[in-house]
Amino acid sequence: NGKKAKIKKGDFVSFGKSLKIASLALDKCFKRILRHIPTMKKLVKDSFLSRELQGKYLKLIGEMVGVLT
């Protein structure tokens, strides 16, 4: 795809297949990432970033979750 803002789950799947990664392994990888989302959000909230930057990071995490689900 190449466009940062237009990346979809299918792009990750296609990339994984091009690397000959099994579909089951890809699914487990997505699940593992999604399982750690609450930890990522907590780390951002507990960081020394300004509230504005925290909000931007949390928004970005939310967008990435949308891409992977």
Short mmCIF file of C-alpha atoms in Angstrom, two decimals:
data_model
loop_
_atom_site.label_atom_id
_atom_site.label_comp_id
_atom_site.label_asym_id
_atom_site.label_seq_id
_atom_site.Cartn_x
_atom_site.Cartn_y
_atom_site.Cartn_z
CA ASN A 1 0.00 0.00 0.00
CA GLY A 2 2.67 2.52 1.00
CA LYS A 3 0.41 5.24 2.43
CA LYS A 4 0.86 5.60 6.18
CA ALA A 5 -2.68 6.83 6.79
CA LYS A 6 -4.29 4.13 4.66
CA ILE A 7 -2.74 1.00 6.21
CA LYS A 8 -5.25 -1.75 6.89
CA LYS A 9 -5.08 -5.15 8.55
CA GLY A 10 -5.00 -6.75 5.13
CA ASP A 11 -1.72 -4.96 4.42
CA PHE A 12 -0.16 -6.58 7.48
CA VAL A 13 -1.57 -9.96 6.47
CA SER A 14 -0.21 -9.60 2.93
CA PHE A 15 3.19 -8.64 4.28
CA GLY A 16 3.17 -11.63 6.63
CA LYS A 17 2.23 -13.96 3.79
CA SER A 18 5.04 -12.55 1.65
CA LEU A 19 7.38 -13.52 4.50
CA LYS A 20 5.75 -16.99 4.52
CA ILE A 21 4.32 -16.55 8.01
CA ALA A 22 1.43 -18.92 8.67
CA SER A 23 -2.04 -17.40 9.04
CA LEU A 24 -2.39 -18.88 12.53
CA ALA A 25 0.89 -17.26 13.60
CA LEU A 26 -0.29 -13.90 12.22
CA ASP A 27 -3.59 -14.19 14.10
CA LYS A 28 -1.74 -14.97 17.33
CA CYS A 29 0.51 -11.97 16.76
CA PHE A 30 -2.48 -9.65 16.33
CA LYS A 31 -4.12 -11.06 19.45
CA ARG A 32 -0.92 -10.63 21.44
CA ILE A 33 -0.64 -6.97 20.40
CA LEU A 34 -4.30 -6.29 21.20
CA ARG A 35 -3.97 -7.99 24.59
CA HIS A 36 -1.29 -5.44 25.56
CA ILE A 37 -3.28 -2.33 24.59
CA PRO A 38 -4.37 -1.60 28.20
CA THR A 39 -0.71 -1.74 29.29
CA MET A 40 0.29 0.64 26.49
CA LYS A 41 -2.43 3.09 27.50
CA LYS A 42 -1.40 2.92 31.16
CA LEU A 43 2.24 3.59 30.27
CA VAL A 44 1.22 6.67 28.30
CA LYS A 45 -1.00 7.94 31.12
CA ASP A 46 1.74 7.38 33.71
CA SER A 47 4.42 9.01 31.57
CA PHE A 48 5.91 12.47 31.99
CA LEU A 49 4.44 13.58 28.67
CA SER A 50 2.24 16.65 28.65
CA ARG A 51 -1.50 16.03 28.69
CA GLU A 52 -1.63 17.13 25.08
CA LEU A 53 0.96 14.58 23.95
CA GLN A 54 -0.63 11.87 26.08
CA GLY A 55 -3.90 12.54 24.31
CA LYS A 56 -2.23 12.33 20.91
CA TYR A 57 -0.55 9.02 21.77
CA LEU A 58 -3.78 7.57 23.16
CA LYS A 59 -5.59 8.63 20.00
CA LEU A 60 -2.91 6.99 17.87
CA ILE A 61 -3.17 3.77 19.89
CA GLY A 62 -6.94 3.82 19.37
CA GLU A 63 -6.51 4.26 15.62
CA MET A 64 -4.05 1.36 15.44
CA VAL A 65 -6.46 -0.85 17.39
CA GLY A 66 -9.08 0.00 14.80
CA VAL A 67 -6.71 -1.08 12.03
CA LEU A 68 -5.89 -4.41 13.68
CA THR A 69 -9.44 -5.41 14.55
#
